Amino acid sequence: MARELVVLGTASQAPTRTRNHNGYLLRWDGQGFLFDPGEGTQRQMLRAGVAVSAVTRICLTHFHGDHCLGLPGVIQRLSLDGVAHPVVAHYPASGQEYFARLRHASAFHEVADLREEPVERDGVLASIPGGTLEARRLDHPVEAFGYRFVEPDGRRMLPERLAAHGIAGPDVGRLQREGVLVVDGRAVRLEQVSAPRRGQRFAFVMDTRLCDAVHALADGVDMLVIESTFLDEDEALARAYGHLTARQAASVAASCGVRQLVLTHFSQRYPDPTRFAAEAAAVFDGEIVVAQDLARVPLPPRRS
């Protein structure tokens, strides 16, 4: 099943002719994490070929409009399309009143099962199929949280070793479940026919100044989706308004061992996105993606 980021919008503050307000859907096997649905998200999902039924969790970093004004349409679409599974919504608890207003922004017949789980502090939010969702408080003029999803470490089966021990078919699954299997009177342990497999990791960091939480969220992730509202020439503006520059975002990626850096949340003052890539590449030698509306960015393949 797919593990990819569907970019629904990349503009900060105000949309442009080529950039919609924020919106990001992380598809992770059977899970769909919708991050920061800004204005126009419902239509962007249609354009991207993503049904609202793909959403299993909504994660808001904070309550500035470019990160949440698409929420009413998404919530109402859940009911209109009769989405049968529960959808959990995470958002800063201090914004409970804003979420209530957005959820009930206009009259509609609510039948979807939307479950609110506000974020009050750093820590684990949920352990769900596929991994653990965590949050950490960022440094922005209003309360904001970043999110991190971590898959548990596992083991990778080695076909040549399985064959050498005469293990095939359903016995492979039994060995994975039980950890040991008796074959021709000999006990074969899982460690003998497999190798450690590191779980994949993802982080989502929006509006913030540099702080310890940014580094904690980004630590060792396969994909870091991070705001780069400004270029380094406007670093003073970034600091004043609680944002990052492309260079700062790339420095985080370099120091935290990130594999794939996805830059987004661009100020309308910069029409040329290639400048963000060039600035980031000066300090980060890993894969850099300058997000574009409606792009699909697959998670990097596992390390062998």
mmCIF file with all atom_site columns, N, CA and C in Angstrom, residues 10-12 14 16-19 227-239 241 243-247 264-277 279 290-291:
data_model
loop_
_atom_site.group_PDB
_atom_site.id
_atom_site.type_symbol
_atom_site.label_atom_id
_atom_site.label_alt_id
_atom_site.label_comp_id
_atom_site.label_asym_id
_atom_site.label_entity_id
_atom_site.label_seq_id
_atom_site.pdbx_PDB_ins_code
_atom_site.Cartn_x
_atom_site.Cartn_y
_atom_site.Cartn_z
_atom_site.occupancy
_atom_site.B_iso_or_equiv
_atom_site.pdbx_formal_charge
_atom_site.auth_seq_id
_atom_site.auth_comp_id
_atom_site.auth_asym_id
_atom_site.auth_atom_id
_atom_site.pdbx_PDB_model_num
ATOM 1   N N  . THR A 1 10  ? 0.594  24.945 -0.986 1.00 0.00 ? 10  THR A N  1
ATOM 2   C CA . THR A 1 10  ? 1.941  25.286 -0.501 1.00 0.00 ? 10  THR A CA 1
ATOM 3   C C  . THR A 1 10  ? 2.105  26.754 -0.123 1.00 0.00 ? 10  THR A C  1
ATOM 4   N N  . ALA A 1 11  ? 1.015  27.531 -0.153 1.00 0.00 ? 11  ALA A N  1
ATOM 5   C CA . ALA A 1 11  ? 1.130  28.969 0.082  1.00 0.00 ? 11  ALA A CA 1
ATOM 6   C C  . ALA A 1 11  ? 0.986  29.299 1.565  1.00 0.00 ? 11  ALA A C  1
ATOM 7   N N  . SER A 1 12  ? 1.778  30.243 2.015  1.00 0.00 ? 12  SER A N  1
ATOM 8   C CA . SER A 1 12  ? 1.615  30.780 3.363  1.00 0.00 ? 12  SER A CA 1
ATOM 9   C C  . SER A 1 12  ? 0.782  32.058 3.295  1.00 0.00 ? 12  SER A C  1
ATOM 10  N N  . ALA A 1 14  ? -1.445 33.875 2.174  1.00 0.00 ? 14  ALA A N  1
ATOM 11  C CA . ALA A 1 14  ? -2.414 34.138 1.100  1.00 0.00 ? 14  ALA A CA 1
ATOM 12  C C  . ALA A 1 14  ? -2.103 33.255 -0.100 1.00 0.00 ? 14  ALA A C  1
ATOM 13  N N  . THR A 1 16  ? -1.792 32.183 -4.097 1.00 0.00 ? 16  THR A N  1
ATOM 14  C CA . THR A 1 16  ? -1.364 32.894 -5.298 1.00 0.00 ? 16  THR A CA 1
ATOM 15  C C  . THR A 1 16  ? -2.001 32.208 -6.508 1.00 0.00 ? 16  THR A C  1
ATOM 16  N N  . ARG A 1 17  ? -1.648 32.646 -7.687 1.00 0.00 ? 17  ARG A N  1
ATOM 17  C CA . ARG A 1 17  ? -2.200 32.023 -8.898 1.00 0.00 ? 17  ARG A CA 1
ATOM 18  C C  . ARG A 1 17  ? -1.745 30.568 -9.037 1.00 0.00 ? 17  ARG A C  1
ATOM 19  N N  . THR A 1 18  ? -0.601 30.231 -8.465 1.00 0.00 ? 18  THR A N  1
ATOM 20  C CA . THR A 1 18  ? -0.055 28.873 -8.626 1.00 0.00 ? 18  THR A CA 1
ATOM 21  C C  . THR A 1 18  ? 0.009  28.088 -7.320 1.00 0.00 ? 18  THR A C  1
ATOM 22  N N  . ARG A 1 19  ? -0.297 28.738 -6.196 1.00 0.00 ? 19  ARG A N  1
ATOM 23  C CA . ARG A 1 19  ? -0.199 28.061 -4.912 1.00 0.00 ? 19  ARG A CA 1
ATOM 24  C C  . ARG A 1 19  ? -1.503 28.213 -4.134 1.00 0.00 ? 19  ARG A C  1
ATOM 25  N N  . GLU A 1 227 ? 8.172  23.981 7.003  1.00 0.00 ? 227 GLU A N  1
ATOM 26  C CA . GLU A 1 227 ? 7.958  25.308 6.419  1.00 0.00 ? 227 GLU A CA 1
ATOM 27  C C  . GLU A 1 227 ? 9.293  25.984 6.109  1.00 0.00 ? 227 GLU A C  1
ATOM 28  N N  . SER A 1 228 ? 9.304  26.699 4.999  1.00 0.00 ? 228 SER A N  1
ATOM 29  C CA . SER A 1 228 ? 10.448 27.570 4.656  1.00 0.00 ? 228 SER A CA 1
ATOM 30  C C  . SER A 1 228 ? 9.838  28.833 4.064  1.00 0.00 ? 228 SER A C  1
ATOM 31  N N  . THR A 1 229 ? 9.156  29.556 4.919  1.00 0.00 ? 229 THR A N  1
ATOM 32  C CA . THR A 1 229 ? 8.383  30.713 4.480  1.00 0.00 ? 229 THR A CA 1
ATOM 33  C C  . THR A 1 229 ? 9.257  31.758 3.807  1.00 0.00 ? 229 THR A C  1
ATOM 34  N N  . PHE A 1 230 ? 10.456 31.941 4.343  1.00 0.00 ? 230 PHE A N  1
ATOM 35  C CA . PHE A 1 230 ? 11.348 33.005 3.869  1.00 0.00 ? 230 PHE A CA 1
ATOM 36  C C  . PHE A 1 230 ? 12.664 32.443 3.348  1.00 0.00 ? 230 PHE A C  1
ATOM 37  N N  . LEU A 1 231 ? 13.354 33.266 2.577  1.00 0.00 ? 231 LEU A N  1
ATOM 38  C CA . LEU A 1 231 ? 14.737 32.999 2.207  1.00 0.00 ? 231 LEU A CA 1
ATOM 39  C C  . LEU A 1 231 ? 15.654 33.678 3.219  1.00 0.00 ? 231 LEU A C  1
ATOM 40  N N  . ASP A 1 232 ? 16.920 33.281 3.194  1.00 0.00 ? 232 ASP A N  1
ATOM 41  C CA . ASP A 1 232 ? 17.856 33.739 4.213  1.00 0.00 ? 232 ASP A CA 1
ATOM 42  C C  . ASP A 1 232 ? 18.021 35.256 4.221  1.00 0.00 ? 232 ASP A C  1
ATOM 43  N N  . GLU A 1 233 ? 17.821 35.889 3.086  1.00 0.00 ? 233 GLU A N  1
ATOM 44  C CA . GLU A 1 233 ? 17.954 37.351 3.007  1.00 0.00 ? 233 GLU A CA 1
ATOM 45  C C  . GLU A 1 233 ? 16.923 38.062 3.889  1.00 0.00 ? 233 GLU A C  1
ATOM 46  N N  . ASP A 1 234 ? 15.846 37.358 4.224  1.00 0.00 ? 234 ASP A N  1
ATOM 47  C CA . ASP A 1 234 ? 14.786 37.928 5.060  1.00 0.00 ? 234 ASP A CA 1
ATOM 48  C C  . ASP A 1 234 ? 14.694 37.213 6.415  1.00 0.00 ? 234 ASP A C  1
ATOM 49  N N  . GLU A 1 235 ? 15.839 36.756 6.910  1.00 0.00 ? 235 GLU A N  1
ATOM 50  C CA . GLU A 1 235 ? 15.858 36.018 8.170  1.00 0.00 ? 235 GLU A CA 1
ATOM 51  C C  . GLU A 1 235 ? 15.289 36.832 9.324  1.00 0.00 ? 235 GLU A C  1
ATOM 52  N N  . ALA A 1 236 ? 15.500 38.141 9.309  1.00 0.00 ? 236 ALA A N  1
ATOM 53  C CA . ALA A 1 236 ? 14.960 38.987 10.375 1.00 0.00 ? 236 ALA A CA 1
ATOM 54  C C  . ALA A 1 236 ? 13.429 38.957 10.385 1.00 0.00 ? 236 ALA A C  1
ATOM 55  N N  . LEU A 1 237 ? 12.823 38.936 9.197  1.00 0.00 ? 237 LEU A N  1
ATOM 56  C CA . LEU A 1 237 ? 11.365 38.828 9.123  1.00 0.00 ? 237 LEU A CA 1
ATOM 57  C C  . LEU A 1 237 ? 10.892 37.471 9.641  1.00 0.00 ? 237 LEU A C  1
ATOM 58  N N  . ALA A 1 238 ? 11.627 36.428 9.284  1.00 0.00 ? 238 ALA A N  1
ATOM 59  C CA . ALA A 1 238 ? 11.270 35.095 9.758  1.00 0.00 ? 238 ALA A CA 1
ATOM 60  C C  . ALA A 1 238 ? 11.260 35.042 11.283 1.00 0.00 ? 238 ALA A C  1
ATOM 61  N N  . ARG A 1 239 ? 12.294 35.589 11.867 1.00 0.00 ? 239 ARG A N  1
ATOM 62  C CA . ARG A 1 239 ? 12.381 35.573 13.332 1.00 0.00 ? 239 ARG A CA 1
ATOM 63  C C  . ARG A 1 239 ? 11.267 36.407 13.956 1.00 0.00 ? 239 ARG A C  1
ATOM 64  N N  . TYR A 1 241 ? 8.267  37.091 12.830 1.00 0.00 ? 241 TYR A N  1
ATOM 65  C CA . TYR A 1 241 ? 6.918  36.548 12.660 1.00 0.00 ? 241 TYR A CA 1
ATOM 66  C C  . TYR A 1 241 ? 6.806  35.063 13.025 1.00 0.00 ? 241 TYR A C  1
ATOM 67  N N  . HIS A 1 243 ? 8.827  32.252 11.985 1.00 0.00 ? 243 HIS A N  1
ATOM 68  C CA . HIS A 1 243 ? 8.959  31.339 10.851 1.00 0.00 ? 243 HIS A CA 1
ATOM 69  C C  . HIS A 1 243 ? 10.399 30.910 10.653 1.00 0.00 ? 243 HIS A C  1
ATOM 70  N N  . LEU A 1 244 ? 10.592 30.054 9.653  1.00 0.00 ? 244 LEU A N  1
ATOM 71  C CA . LEU A 1 244 ? 11.911 29.563 9.276  1.00 0.00 ? 244 LEU A CA 1
ATOM 72  C C  . LEU A 1 244 ? 12.269 30.028 7.878  1.00 0.00 ? 244 LEU A C  1
ATOM 73  N N  . THR A 1 245 ? 13.562 30.057 7.613  1.00 0.00 ? 245 THR A N  1
ATOM 74  C CA . THR A 1 245 ? 14.056 30.259 6.266  1.00 0.00 ? 245 THR A CA 1
ATOM 75  C C  . THR A 1 245 ? 14.392 28.901 5.657  1.00 0.00 ? 245 THR A C  1
ATOM 76  N N  . ALA A 1 246 ? 14.567 28.867 4.352  1.00 0.00 ? 246 ALA A N  1
ATOM 77  C CA . ALA A 1 246 ? 14.954 27.617 3.690  1.00 0.00 ? 246 ALA A CA 1
ATOM 78  C C  . ALA A 1 246 ? 16.291 27.127 4.211  1.00 0.00 ? 246 ALA A C  1
ATOM 79  N N  . ARG A 1 247 ? 17.202 28.038 4.462  1.00 0.00 ? 247 ARG A N  1
ATOM 80  C CA . ARG A 1 247 ? 18.515 27.644 4.983  1.00 0.00 ? 247 ARG A CA 1
ATOM 81  C C  . ARG A 1 247 ? 18.386 27.039 6.377  1.00 0.00 ? 247 ARG A C  1
ATOM 82  N N  . THR A 1 264 ? 8.138  23.768 2.046  1.00 0.00 ? 264 THR A N  1
ATOM 83  C CA . THR A 1 264 ? 6.816  24.250 1.653  1.00 0.00 ? 264 THR A CA 1
ATOM 84  C C  . THR A 1 264 ? 6.458  25.495 2.452  1.00 0.00 ? 264 THR A C  1
ATOM 85  N N  . HIS A 1 265 ? 5.200  25.968 2.307  1.00 0.00 ? 265 HIS A N  1
ATOM 86  C CA . HIS A 1 265 ? 4.688  27.150 3.023  1.00 0.00 ? 265 HIS A CA 1
ATOM 87  C C  . HIS A 1 265 ? 5.475  28.400 2.607  1.00 0.00 ? 265 HIS A C  1
ATOM 88  N N  . PHE A 1 266 ? 5.398  28.721 1.321  1.00 0.00 ? 266 PHE A N  1
ATOM 89  C CA . PHE A 1 266 ? 6.215  29.790 0.757  1.00 0.00 ? 266 PHE A CA 1
ATOM 90  C C  . PHE A 1 266 ? 5.492  31.130 0.778  1.00 0.00 ? 266 PHE A C  1
ATOM 91  N N  . SER A 1 267 ? 6.214  32.168 1.143  1.00 0.00 ? 267 SER A N  1
ATOM 92  C CA . SER A 1 267 ? 5.670  33.514 1.081  1.00 0.00 ? 267 SER A CA 1
ATOM 93  C C  . SER A 1 267 ? 5.426  33.923 -0.368 1.00 0.00 ? 267 SER A C  1
ATOM 94  N N  . GLN A 1 268 ? 4.373  34.700 -0.571 1.00 0.00 ? 268 GLN A N  1
ATOM 95  C CA . GLN A 1 268 ? 4.042  35.156 -1.924 1.00 0.00 ? 268 GLN A CA 1
ATOM 96  C C  . GLN A 1 268 ? 5.074  36.129 -2.484 1.00 0.00 ? 268 GLN A C  1
ATOM 97  N N  . ARG A 1 269 ? 5.991  36.584 -1.639 1.00 0.00 ? 269 ARG A N  1
ATOM 98  C CA . ARG A 1 269 ? 7.013  37.521 -2.123 1.00 0.00 ? 269 ARG A CA 1
ATOM 99  C C  . ARG A 1 269 ? 8.043  36.844 -3.030 1.00 0.00 ? 269 ARG A C  1
ATOM 100 N N  . TYR A 1 270 ? 8.044  35.495 -3.059 1.00 0.00 ? 270 TYR A N  1
ATOM 101 C CA . TYR A 1 270 ? 9.047  34.768 -3.850 1.00 0.00 ? 270 TYR A CA 1
ATOM 102 C C  . TYR A 1 270 ? 8.358  33.984 -4.966 1.00 0.00 ? 270 TYR A C  1
ATOM 103 N N  . PRO A 1 271 ? 8.370  34.480 -6.184 1.00 0.00 ? 271 PRO A N  1
ATOM 104 C CA . PRO A 1 271 ? 7.716  33.756 -7.282 1.00 0.00 ? 271 PRO A CA 1
ATOM 105 C C  . PRO A 1 271 ? 8.550  32.592 -7.818 1.00 0.00 ? 271 PRO A C  1
ATOM 106 N N  . ASP A 1 272 ? 9.862  32.575 -7.535 1.00 0.00 ? 272 ASP A N  1
ATOM 107 C CA . ASP A 1 272 ? 10.756 31.573 -8.116 1.00 0.00 ? 272 ASP A CA 1
ATOM 108 C C  . ASP A 1 272 ? 11.084 30.498 -7.081 1.00 0.00 ? 272 ASP A C  1
ATOM 109 N N  . PRO A 1 273 ? 10.493 29.315 -7.158 1.00 0.00 ? 273 PRO A N  1
ATOM 110 C CA . PRO A 1 273 ? 10.734 28.276 -6.149 1.00 0.00 ? 273 PRO A CA 1
ATOM 111 C C  . PRO A 1 273 ? 12.135 27.695 -6.193 1.00 0.00 ? 273 PRO A C  1
ATOM 112 N N  . THR A 1 274 ? 12.841 27.831 -7.320 1.00 0.00 ? 274 THR A N  1
ATOM 113 C CA . THR A 1 274 ? 14.177 27.243 -7.408 1.00 0.00 ? 274 THR A CA 1
ATOM 114 C C  . THR A 1 274 ? 15.149 27.889 -6.427 1.00 0.00 ? 274 THR A C  1
ATOM 115 N N  . ARG A 1 275 ? 14.861 29.097 -5.976 1.00 0.00 ? 275 ARG A N  1
ATOM 116 C CA . ARG A 1 275 ? 15.740 29.755 -5.012 1.00 0.00 ? 275 ARG A CA 1
ATOM 117 C C  . ARG A 1 275 ? 15.743 29.014 -3.683 1.00 0.00 ? 275 ARG A C  1
ATOM 118 N N  . PHE A 1 276 ? 14.603 28.423 -3.314 1.00 0.00 ? 276 PHE A N  1
ATOM 119 C CA . PHE A 1 276 ? 14.538 27.667 -2.068 1.00 0.00 ? 276 PHE A CA 1
ATOM 120 C C  . PHE A 1 276 ? 15.415 26.422 -2.152 1.00 0.00 ? 276 PHE A C  1
ATOM 121 N N  . ALA A 1 277 ? 15.370 25.736 -3.288 1.00 0.00 ? 277 ALA A N  1
ATOM 122 C CA . ALA A 1 277 ? 16.192 24.542 -3.463 1.00 0.00 ? 277 ALA A CA 1
ATOM 123 C C  . ALA A 1 277 ? 17.668 24.878 -3.415 1.00 0.00 ? 277 ALA A C  1
ATOM 124 N N  . GLU A 1 279 ? 19.156 27.434 -1.951 1.00 0.00 ? 279 GLU A N  1
ATOM 125 C CA . GLU A 1 279 ? 19.570 27.824 -0.606 1.00 0.00 ? 279 GLU A CA 1
ATOM 126 C C  . GLU A 1 279 ? 19.692 26.599 0.304  1.00 0.00 ? 279 GLU A C  1
ATOM 127 N N  . VAL A 1 290 ? 11.166 20.725 -3.428 1.00 0.00 ? 290 VAL A N  1
ATOM 128 C CA . VAL A 1 290 ? 10.427 21.968 -3.263 1.00 0.00 ? 290 VAL A CA 1
ATOM 129 C C  . VAL A 1 290 ? 8.983  21.655 -3.634 1.00 0.00 ? 290 VAL A C  1
ATOM 130 N N  . ALA A 1 291 ? 8.128  21.616 -2.636 1.00 0.00 ? 291 ALA A N  1
ATOM 131 C CA . ALA A 1 291 ? 6.761  21.142 -2.849 1.00 0.00 ? 291 ALA A CA 1
ATOM 132 C C  . ALA A 1 291 ? 6.011  21.999 -3.855 1.00 0.00 ? 291 ALA A C  1
#
